[in-house]
XYZ file of C-alpha atoms in Angstrom:
387
model
C -37.134 -7.903 -11.807
C -35.363 -5.220 -13.846
C -35.727 -2.515 -11.211
C -34.809 -4.894 -8.380
C -31.612 -5.917 -10.152
C -30.559 -2.585 -11.645
C -32.055 -0.278 -9.018
C -28.759 0.431 -7.284
C -27.057 1.034 -10.632
C -29.736 3.540 -11.658
C -29.442 5.284 -8.302
C -25.638 5.448 -8.424
C -25.812 6.778 -11.995
C -28.136 9.631 -11.042
C -26.127 10.492 -7.933
C -22.791 10.170 -9.744
C -23.758 12.347 -12.700
C -25.293 14.941 -10.371
C -22.072 15.007 -8.323
C -20.005 15.342 -11.494
C -22.085 18.339 -12.598
C -21.789 20.010 -9.194
C -18.019 19.518 -8.996
C -16.936 19.999 -12.617
C -19.905 21.430 -14.534
C -21.163 20.167 -17.871
C -17.692 19.143 -18.997
C -17.241 16.890 -15.986
C -20.770 15.540 -16.471
C -19.929 14.563 -20.067
C -16.581 13.006 -19.103
C -18.126 10.838 -16.381
C -20.959 9.746 -18.708
C -18.495 8.798 -21.474
C -16.306 6.834 -19.041
C -19.363 4.945 -17.794
C -20.306 3.929 -21.342
C -16.678 2.979 -22.069
C -16.546 0.688 -19.040
C -19.841 -1.015 -19.882
C -18.893 -1.587 -23.536
C -15.509 -3.045 -22.604
C -16.863 -5.274 -19.841
C -20.033 -6.907 -21.195
C -18.112 -10.122 -21.795
C -16.905 -9.849 -18.199
C -20.516 -9.929 -17.008
C -21.279 -13.079 -19.017
C -18.262 -14.942 -17.649
C -18.965 -13.672 -14.133
C -22.504 -15.032 -14.416
C -21.229 -18.513 -15.295
C -19.197 -18.501 -12.054
C -21.630 -16.608 -9.826
C -24.386 -19.079 -10.639
C -22.448 -21.730 -8.695
C -22.557 -19.705 -5.471
C -25.303 -19.591 -2.881
C -27.360 -16.454 -2.268
C -25.118 -15.239 0.579
C -22.005 -15.171 -1.583
C -23.897 -13.594 -4.449
C -24.770 -10.748 -2.048
C -21.108 -10.523 -0.992
C -20.199 -10.151 -4.663
C -22.688 -7.296 -4.990
C -21.628 -5.460 -1.816
C -18.019 -6.025 -0.831
C -17.210 -7.002 -4.395
C -18.456 -3.725 -5.825
C -16.479 -1.746 -3.240
C -13.334 -3.580 -4.325
C -14.181 -3.011 -7.980
C -14.992 0.692 -7.709
C -12.602 1.954 -5.047
C -9.970 -0.766 -5.229
C -9.418 -1.197 -8.952
C -10.608 2.170 -10.298
C -9.068 4.429 -7.640
C -6.541 2.675 -5.386
C -4.960 0.375 -7.972
C -3.609 3.150 -10.283
C -2.258 4.972 -7.210
C -0.618 1.764 -5.996
C 1.008 1.128 -9.373
C 2.396 4.669 -9.510
C 3.654 4.443 -5.932
C 5.484 1.161 -6.587
C 6.994 2.066 -9.954
C 8.002 5.598 -8.929
C 9.019 4.500 -5.403
C 6.737 7.057 -3.779
C 4.905 6.901 -0.469
C 1.077 6.896 -0.295
C 0.812 10.590 0.604
C 3.246 11.605 -2.156
C 1.380 9.506 -4.704
C -1.997 11.013 -3.829
C -0.505 14.523 -3.906
C 0.969 13.785 -7.341
C -2.357 12.484 -8.685
C -4.195 15.602 -7.493
C -1.654 18.367 -8.107
C 0.454 17.059 -11.017
C -1.985 15.124 -13.186
C 0.231 15.064 -16.272
C 3.113 13.450 -14.371
C 0.690 11.005 -12.765
C -0.609 9.995 -16.208
C 2.953 9.516 -17.446
C 3.784 7.168 -14.580
C 0.626 5.086 -15.041
C 1.286 4.847 -18.780
C 4.892 3.826 -18.106
C 3.607 0.940 -15.985
C 1.363 -0.311 -18.805
C 3.721 -3.098 -20.041
C 3.669 -4.852 -16.672
C -0.090 -4.325 -16.229
C -0.856 -5.609 -19.737
C 1.411 -8.645 -19.328
C -0.213 -9.660 -16.040
C -3.790 -9.136 -17.219
C -3.158 -10.514 -20.694
C -1.759 -13.835 -19.489
C -4.424 -14.210 -16.794
C -7.206 -13.697 -19.342
C -5.439 -15.895 -21.887
C -5.438 -18.766 -19.380
C -9.189 -18.368 -18.877
C -9.744 -18.595 -22.627
C -7.376 -21.526 -23.125
C -8.861 -23.571 -20.290
C -12.309 -22.992 -21.777
C -11.411 -23.818 -25.357
C -9.397 -26.937 -24.462
C -12.231 -28.428 -22.377
C -14.753 -30.922 -23.746
C -18.228 -29.338 -23.662
C -21.759 -30.512 -24.283
C -22.530 -27.642 -26.644
C -20.124 -26.491 -29.334
C -20.470 -23.165 -31.073
C -17.620 -23.301 -33.612
C -17.511 -27.078 -33.818
C -14.853 -27.132 -36.564
C -12.469 -25.413 -34.133
C -13.667 -26.585 -30.720
C -13.746 -30.333 -31.446
C -10.041 -30.721 -32.331
C -8.985 -28.318 -29.561
C -10.994 -30.295 -27.006
C -9.154 -33.452 -28.081
C -5.830 -31.662 -27.676
C -7.007 -30.446 -24.279
C -6.773 -33.959 -22.887
C -3.163 -32.990 -22.195
C -3.762 -31.223 -18.860
C -0.780 -28.864 -19.033
C -1.427 -27.724 -22.610
C -2.967 -24.367 -21.657
C 0.006 -23.567 -19.408
C 2.474 -24.513 -22.150
C 0.674 -22.354 -24.705
C 0.511 -19.404 -22.297
C 4.224 -19.717 -21.510
C 5.017 -19.854 -25.217
C 2.948 -16.739 -25.902
C 4.554 -14.918 -22.985
C 8.051 -15.798 -24.210
C 7.276 -14.512 -27.701
C 5.629 -11.312 -26.447
C 8.355 -10.660 -23.885
C 11.193 -10.990 -26.380
C 9.457 -9.006 -29.145
C 7.069 -6.336 -27.881
C 8.737 -6.360 -24.471
C 12.098 -5.456 -25.972
C 10.607 -2.296 -27.474
C 7.689 -1.607 -25.105
C 5.655 1.582 -25.104
C 6.176 3.624 -21.946
C 4.660 6.842 -23.285
C 2.938 8.281 -26.329
C 6.131 8.179 -28.368
C 8.626 6.624 -25.969
C 9.842 3.045 -25.874
C 12.134 1.076 -23.576
C 13.420 -2.443 -23.110
C 10.942 -4.024 -20.666
C 11.650 -7.668 -21.483
C 12.318 -8.712 -17.896
C 9.343 -6.709 -16.585
C 6.967 -8.257 -19.105
C 8.194 -11.793 -18.449
C 7.996 -11.434 -14.667
C 4.555 -9.770 -14.758
C 3.235 -12.411 -17.138
C 4.523 -15.184 -14.880
C 2.792 -13.532 -11.915
C -0.445 -13.449 -13.913
C -0.067 -17.150 -14.713
C 0.746 -18.061 -11.105
C -2.202 -16.021 -9.813
C -4.565 -17.839 -12.153
C -3.214 -21.255 -11.212
C -3.334 -20.551 -7.472
C -6.754 -18.878 -7.236
C -8.392 -21.029 -9.905
C -6.783 -24.197 -8.554
C -7.889 -23.569 -4.986
C -11.470 -22.775 -5.984
C -11.624 -25.905 -8.144
C -10.105 -28.007 -5.350
C -12.682 -26.957 -2.757
C -15.503 -27.200 -5.288
C -14.498 -30.778 -6.147
C -14.139 -31.625 -2.455
C -17.639 -30.327 -1.782
C -18.988 -32.405 -4.656
C -17.292 -35.511 -3.281
C -18.770 -34.894 0.165
C -22.218 -34.420 -1.348
C -21.867 -37.630 -3.375
C -21.167 -39.469 -0.135
C -24.105 -37.921 1.721
C -26.835 -37.622 -0.912
C -28.839 -40.464 -2.424
C -29.051 -41.193 -6.119
C -31.796 -38.639 -6.666
C -29.558 -35.776 -5.612
C -26.265 -36.896 -7.123
C -26.848 -34.825 -10.255
C -27.290 -31.684 -8.177
C -24.103 -32.416 -6.251
C -22.146 -32.795 -9.455
C -23.533 -29.477 -10.653
C -21.768 -27.804 -7.732
C -24.424 -27.858 -5.074
C -27.024 -29.942 -3.257
C -30.787 -29.916 -2.957
C -32.796 -28.621 -0.019
C -36.042 -30.107 1.284
C -37.956 -28.526 -1.603
C -35.630 -29.894 -4.232
C -33.983 -26.542 -4.963
C -30.274 -26.627 -5.777
C -28.170 -24.846 -3.141
C -25.112 -23.044 -4.461
C -21.549 -23.323 -3.264
C -20.647 -21.944 0.159
C -17.668 -21.914 2.512
C -14.122 -22.172 1.183
C -15.216 -23.132 -2.321
C -17.374 -19.993 -2.659
C -14.671 -17.831 -1.045
C -12.044 -18.810 -3.606
C -14.545 -18.445 -6.432
C -15.160 -14.930 -5.085
C -11.414 -14.237 -5.173
C -11.305 -15.618 -8.700
C -14.088 -13.233 -9.741
C -12.271 -10.270 -8.205
C -9.010 -11.069 -9.998
C -10.999 -11.597 -13.194
C -12.646 -8.197 -12.767
C -9.240 -6.651 -12.102
C -7.855 -8.109 -15.329
C -10.823 -6.746 -17.285
C -10.469 -3.315 -15.696
C -6.851 -2.815 -16.795
C -7.715 -1.714 -20.328
C -10.528 0.493 -19.034
C -8.259 2.282 -16.545
C -5.506 2.819 -19.097
C -7.976 3.803 -21.823
C -9.640 6.316 -19.517
C -6.520 8.492 -19.679
C -7.403 9.251 -23.282
C -10.450 11.052 -21.887
C -9.255 12.489 -18.560
C -6.310 12.299 -16.162
C -8.378 13.372 -13.161
C -8.444 10.351 -10.814
C -11.764 11.351 -9.280
C -13.554 11.747 -12.619
C -12.019 8.456 -13.668
C -13.063 6.599 -10.518
C -16.598 8.017 -10.671
C -17.159 7.229 -14.355
C -15.602 3.767 -14.316
C -17.308 3.049 -10.997
C -20.748 3.724 -12.477
C -19.900 1.391 -15.343
C -18.709 -1.268 -12.911
C -22.064 -1.104 -11.092
C -23.891 -1.973 -14.312
C -21.524 -4.855 -15.010
C -22.278 -6.243 -11.526
C -26.035 -5.796 -11.970
C -25.947 -7.365 -15.417
C -24.096 -10.353 -13.975
C -26.813 -10.927 -11.371
C -29.544 -10.381 -13.980
C -28.055 -13.090 -16.217
C -27.902 -15.478 -13.240
C -31.466 -14.836 -12.042
C -32.964 -15.051 -15.531
C -31.023 -18.210 -16.388
C -29.880 -16.530 -19.586
C -26.806 -18.714 -20.032
C -29.008 -21.817 -19.909
C -31.414 -20.402 -22.480
C -28.756 -19.039 -24.840
C -26.099 -21.723 -24.635
C -23.525 -20.102 -26.920
C -23.335 -16.829 -24.988
C -20.642 -18.241 -22.711
C -18.666 -19.292 -25.777
C -18.894 -15.807 -27.268
C -17.791 -14.226 -23.993
C -14.746 -16.489 -23.746
C -13.769 -15.767 -27.344
C -14.064 -12.076 -26.440
C -11.800 -12.745 -23.449
C -9.277 -14.385 -25.767
C -9.432 -11.358 -28.049
C -8.964 -8.992 -25.103
C -5.982 -11.020 -23.900
C -4.353 -10.729 -27.328
C -5.112 -6.999 -27.475
C -3.583 -6.407 -24.031
C -0.419 -8.283 -24.955
C -0.111 -6.489 -28.302
C -0.556 -3.066 -26.624
C 2.731 -3.678 -24.828
C 4.392 -2.630 -28.077
C 1.599 -1.185 -30.242
C -1.160 1.382 -29.775
C -4.664 -0.073 -30.177
C -7.738 2.098 -29.752
C -10.017 0.962 -26.918
C -13.021 1.262 -29.248
C -11.646 -1.651 -31.269
C -11.547 -3.816 -28.146
C -15.131 -2.961 -27.280
C -16.392 -3.566 -30.826
C -14.694 -6.979 -31.029
C -16.230 -8.066 -27.726
C -19.737 -6.878 -28.606
C -19.505 -8.462 -32.077
C -18.477 -11.871 -30.716
C -21.161 -11.906 -28.029
C -23.750 -10.666 -30.530
C -22.841 -13.476 -32.937
C -23.043 -16.026 -30.113
C -26.453 -14.713 -29.069
C -27.734 -14.899 -32.664
C -26.489 -18.480 -32.974
C -28.242 -19.333 -29.706
C -31.537 -17.886 -30.982
C -31.252 -19.913 -34.198
C -30.526 -23.064 -32.177
C -33.518 -22.474 -29.909
C -35.833 -22.126 -32.890
C -34.416 -25.265 -34.488
C -34.999 -27.460 -31.423
C -38.192 -25.707 -30.311
C -36.763 -24.317 -27.075
C -38.613 -21.348 -25.590
C -36.358 -19.206 -23.325
C -37.585 -18.828 -19.765
C -39.446 -22.119 -19.742
C -38.470 -25.670 -18.910
C -38.455 -27.289 -22.326
C -36.456 -30.298 -21.268
C -33.318 -28.605 -22.546
C -31.118 -30.557 -20.192
C -32.198 -33.771 -21.911
C -31.343 -32.516 -25.397
C -28.503 -34.259 -27.237
C -25.423 -32.271 -28.085
C -26.328 -29.547 -30.577
C -23.708 -27.724 -32.616
C -24.062 -24.313 -34.150
C -23.751 -24.086 -37.885
C -21.335 -21.159 -37.926
């Protein structure tokens, strides 16, 4: 199971580190290895959230996520995206941008750093919406019940998450945006840029998330019409049962828009990794190779969590990941005007997920649930963590 899921990641790691040594020697080898670890540490919460979405898809779309999805993640977000940002902000053509990245690395780093306010605003608001929609939704299991119960009641107002996100964006845009960091010691008024980028992040979330939810709900309605009472529960879970009683995941338009949602989610998570990588190297090829290796492990970990049913066994893991997303969103928005070390972001995420995992273990022991086995967990009454 482990080798089947992580085999490609192990292979890419060996090949990538060998290539780094051949091209850049031991120094390049070390840089690529460090970038890989950085990406994995910053994106573990990404894998948990990805798993909660990927589990709704059928096997075909899960394979698309692992093939086409990884190409988009590695080459699109870790290599092409920084070049695209530089080209747009500096008004350069593709050839000029690539030449700049290869032959004038310091200037290339300056331009990417200067674009950070718009990148952070877009990614920060997108991730904030994910967190808000999670925390305002009524859920069977509650980790921090003292916080989640009242927020779930407030969440009955459908537009609350949008209103909160708009309020946060307005505050950030008029404070940090007015004195945004565009270099190590340089600031500029980027209020309009931050507000526009944040609005684009909000619109992207509403469009992609709304379309995926629409087609998922439509599929569920169709299944409710076609399936008998025995299969209605499977339909409501986002799929239907085959002749053997196995739940079939989402396909078609619903799966396609969920795939788009995952790619935008991965893009939002990769922003801090791409920007943080400049603290280690400004070579785009070292950066793409190191972050790409890390992205492979995030993808493999996502599939591993789905196949092992980890989120079903450890019910608070998804909560911890979403709290980590909320923390990352805040960090991204704050970095518009303040320097925050990437290590802090990684530590916060790991700490929250670790706490959620520990709470899940305690819960399992309390109710006698053994992970990996059918203990009738689905029939358990709502259980709250004592945190």
